[in-house]
Each structure stands twice: as C-alpha cells, then as structure tokens.
C-alpha cells in the first residue's frame, strides 16, 4: 500500500505532466505562427512525451490499487515576445519538473517505498535529458538564430524529430 503523501504527490504529478503538454502545445502554436514548422514539430513531440509521462504516473497508481484523482489543467500563460522566450521558459519549466520529481522521490525514500523510488529512477534520468535538450536548443538559437539561413537550417533539423514512446516497464 502506498503512503498517503506519496499518493498525493503522484496524483499532483499527473496534473503537472498534462500541464507540461499544454505548455508545449502553446509553444508549438507560437512557432507555427512564426512559420517555424521545425520548432513547432519539436514542441509537438515534447507535448506527446509529457502526455505519456502523465499516463505512466496514472498507470502506476492503478497498478498499485490507487485510483488517480484528475484535476483541472491550468491554461499556460508564458509571455512570448521573441523566438528565444519559449526556449528559456521551457528550460525553467523542465528544472521545475525536475524539482517535483525529486520531491516525490524524497517522500518515497522517507517512508522506505522502494517500489516508487525504482519507478521514479527512470524519471530522474529523463529529466536530466530534458534539461540537456532544453539547454541545447537555447545554445543553438543563440549561435544560429540571428542569421536567417542558419535559422532555416536549424528549423529543418528540428522538423526531423519524431516521437518515440517511453520504454519504461511498469
């Protein structure tokens, strides 16, 4: 049986992951409006990943005989004035999500819930990758974003990204 506090945090994480998907869809729309289909694609793939993350938490609770509690998902409200704004907001958001995962991990460790910490190990690693990817996008935008030809090439690179479902076994 899962600890009450751990269950509460896992339920909250479902909501946070769905919010992440909304946020990244908003970023995708921003870039689509700017004619940057590659950036739009990159964030659409991100949104798919976040929805799957939410479903992994959802399934984990069900697998442990806990009914998930679904709450309303907040509307994203990140101001986006220039092409770099969503990238920087994305990095800040990933750092925030990393903190949330660490909080759940710490709560599970505190009550010696080894099953949940093992489940969260994948997310800890995933968040490291997410932060690296967000940092890399900012670096590329800083290097190439001010030159139209380079921005075009970067956009084409991002257009090639395809979705790959997570391989986490519950």
Coordinates of C-alpha atoms in Angstrom, one line a residue:
X1 CA 0.0 0.0 0.0
X2 CA 1.3 3.4 -1.0
X3 CA 1.9 6.1 1.6
X4 CA -0.8 8.8 1.6
X5 CA 1.7 11.7 1.0
X6 CA 3.4 9.8 -1.9
X7 CA 0.0 9.1 -3.5
X8 CA -0.9 12.8 -3.2
X9 CA 2.4 13.8 -4.9
X10 CA 2.0 11.2 -7.6
X11 CA -1.5 12.5 -8.3
X12 CA -0.2 16.1 -8.5
X13 CA 2.4 15.0 -10.9
X14 CA -0.2 13.6 -13.3
X15 CA -1.6 17.1 -13.5
X16 CA 1.8 18.7 -13.8
X17 CA 2.7 16.4 -16.7
X18 CA -0.6 17.3 -18.5
X19 CA 0.2 21.0 -17.9
X20 CA 3.6 20.4 -19.5
X21 CA 1.9 19.0 -22.6
X22 CA -0.4 22.1 -22.7
X23 CA 2.6 24.4 -22.3
X24 CA 4.5 22.7 -25.1
X25 CA 1.5 22.8 -27.4
X26 CA 1.3 26.5 -26.7
X27 CA 5.0 26.9 -27.7
X28 CA 4.3 24.8 -30.8
X29 CA 1.5 27.1 -31.8
X30 CA 3.7 30.2 -31.2
X31 CA 6.4 28.8 -33.6
X32 CA 3.8 27.7 -36.1
X33 CA 2.5 31.3 -36.3
X34 CA 6.1 32.4 -36.9
X35 CA 6.5 30.0 -39.8
X36 CA 9.0 27.8 -38.0
X37 CA 7.5 24.4 -38.5
X38 CA 10.5 22.6 -37.2
X39 CA 10.4 24.3 -33.8
X40 CA 6.6 23.7 -33.8
X41 CA 7.2 20.0 -34.5
X42 CA 9.9 19.8 -31.8
X43 CA 7.4 21.1 -29.2
X44 CA 4.6 18.9 -30.5
X45 CA 6.8 15.9 -29.9
X46 CA 7.6 17.3 -26.4
X47 CA 3.8 17.5 -25.7
X48 CA 3.4 13.9 -26.7
X49 CA 6.2 12.9 -24.4
X50 CA 4.6 14.8 -21.5
X51 CA 1.2 13.2 -22.1
X52 CA 2.8 9.8 -21.9
X53 CA 4.6 10.8 -18.7
X54 CA 1.3 11.7 -17.2
X55 CA -0.1 8.3 -18.3
X56 CA 2.8 6.5 -16.7
X57 CA 2.0 8.0 -13.4
X58 CA -1.7 7.3 -13.9
X59 CA -0.9 3.6 -14.7
X60 CA 1.5 3.3 -11.8
X61 CA -1.2 4.4 -9.4
X62 CA -3.7 1.9 -10.9
X63 CA -1.1 -0.8 -10.7
X64 CA -0.8 -0.1 -7.0
X65 CA -4.6 -0.2 -6.5
X66 CA -4.9 3.5 -6.1
X67 CA -7.5 5.4 -8.2
X68 CA -5.9 8.5 -9.7
X69 CA -7.5 11.8 -9.0
X70 CA -7.6 14.1 -12.1
X71 CA -7.8 17.8 -11.5
X72 CA -8.3 20.7 -13.9
X73 CA -5.2 21.6 -16.0
X74 CA -4.2 25.2 -15.9
X75 CA -4.0 27.3 -19.0
X76 CA -0.4 28.2 -20.0
X77 CA 0.4 31.8 -19.6
X78 CA 4.0 32.3 -20.7
X79 CA 4.7 35.6 -22.4
X80 CA 6.4 35.0 -25.8
X81 CA 7.7 38.1 -27.4
X82 CA 10.7 36.7 -29.3
X83 CA 11.9 33.4 -30.7
X84 CA 14.0 32.6 -27.6
X85 CA 11.3 33.2 -25.0
X86 CA 9.6 29.7 -25.3
X87 CA 13.1 28.0 -25.2
X88 CA 14.0 29.8 -22.0
X89 CA 10.6 29.2 -20.5
X90 CA 10.9 25.5 -21.5
X91 CA 14.2 25.2 -19.6
X92 CA 12.8 26.8 -16.5
X93 CA 9.8 24.5 -16.7
X94 CA 11.9 21.4 -17.0
X95 CA 14.0 22.5 -14.0
X96 CA 10.8 22.9 -12.1
X97 CA 9.6 19.5 -13.1
X98 CA 12.9 18.0 -12.0
X99 CA 12.3 19.5 -8.6
X100 CA 8.9 18.0 -8.4
X101 CA 10.2 14.5 -9.3
X102 CA 12.9 14.9 -6.6
X103 CA 10.3 15.8 -4.1
X104 CA 8.3 12.7 -4.8
X105 CA 11.5 10.6 -4.7
X106 CA 12.4 12.1 -1.3
X107 CA 8.9 11.5 0.1
X108 CA 9.1 7.8 -1.1
X109 CA 12.5 7.4 0.3
X110 CA 11.4 8.8 3.7
X111 CA 8.8 6.0 4.0
X112 CA 11.0 3.4 2.5
X113 CA 8.8 2.9 -0.6
X114 CA 11.4 1.2 -2.7
X115 CA 8.9 0.4 -5.5
X116 CA 8.1 4.0 -6.0
X117 CA 11.7 5.1 -5.9
X118 CA 12.5 2.5 -8.5
X119 CA 9.7 3.7 -10.7
X120 CA 10.9 7.3 -10.3
X121 CA 14.5 6.4 -11.3
X122 CA 13.5 6.5 -14.9
X123 CA 12.0 10.0 -14.5
X124 CA 15.1 11.2 -12.7
X125 CA 17.2 10.2 -15.7
X126 CA 14.6 11.5 -18.2
X127 CA 14.6 14.9 -16.5
X128 CA 18.4 15.1 -16.9
X129 CA 17.9 14.5 -20.7
X130 CA 15.0 17.1 -20.8
X131 CA 17.2 19.8 -19.2
X132 CA 20.1 19.0 -21.6
X133 CA 17.8 19.2 -24.6
X134 CA 16.3 22.5 -23.5
X135 CA 19.8 23.9 -22.9
X136 CA 21.0 22.7 -26.3
X137 CA 18.1 24.4 -28.0
X138 CA 18.9 27.7 -26.3
X139 CA 22.6 27.4 -27.3
X140 CA 21.7 26.6 -30.9
X141 CA 19.3 29.6 -31.0
X142 CA 22.0 31.9 -29.6
X143 CA 24.5 30.6 -32.2
X144 CA 22.3 30.5 -35.3
X145 CA 19.0 32.3 -34.6
X146 CA 20.1 35.7 -35.7
X147 CA 21.1 34.5 -39.2
X148 CA 18.1 33.7 -41.4
X149 CA 19.9 30.9 -43.4
X150 CA 21.2 29.3 -40.2
X151 CA 17.8 29.6 -38.5
X152 CA 16.2 27.9 -41.6
X153 CA 18.7 25.0 -41.3
X154 CA 18.1 24.7 -37.6
X155 CA 14.3 24.7 -38.2
X156 CA 14.8 21.9 -40.7
X157 CA 16.8 19.9 -38.3
X158 CA 14.1 20.2 -35.7
X159 CA 11.5 19.2 -38.3
X160 CA 13.1 15.8 -38.5
X161 CA 12.3 14.9 -34.8
X162 CA 9.9 12.0 -34.4
X163 CA 8.0 10.8 -31.4
X164 CA 9.3 7.7 -29.6
X165 CA 7.2 6.3 -26.8
X166 CA 8.9 5.7 -23.5
X167 CA 10.2 2.2 -22.8
X168 CA 9.5 2.2 -19.1
X169 CA 8.1 -1.1 -17.8
X170 CA 5.6 -0.7 -15.0

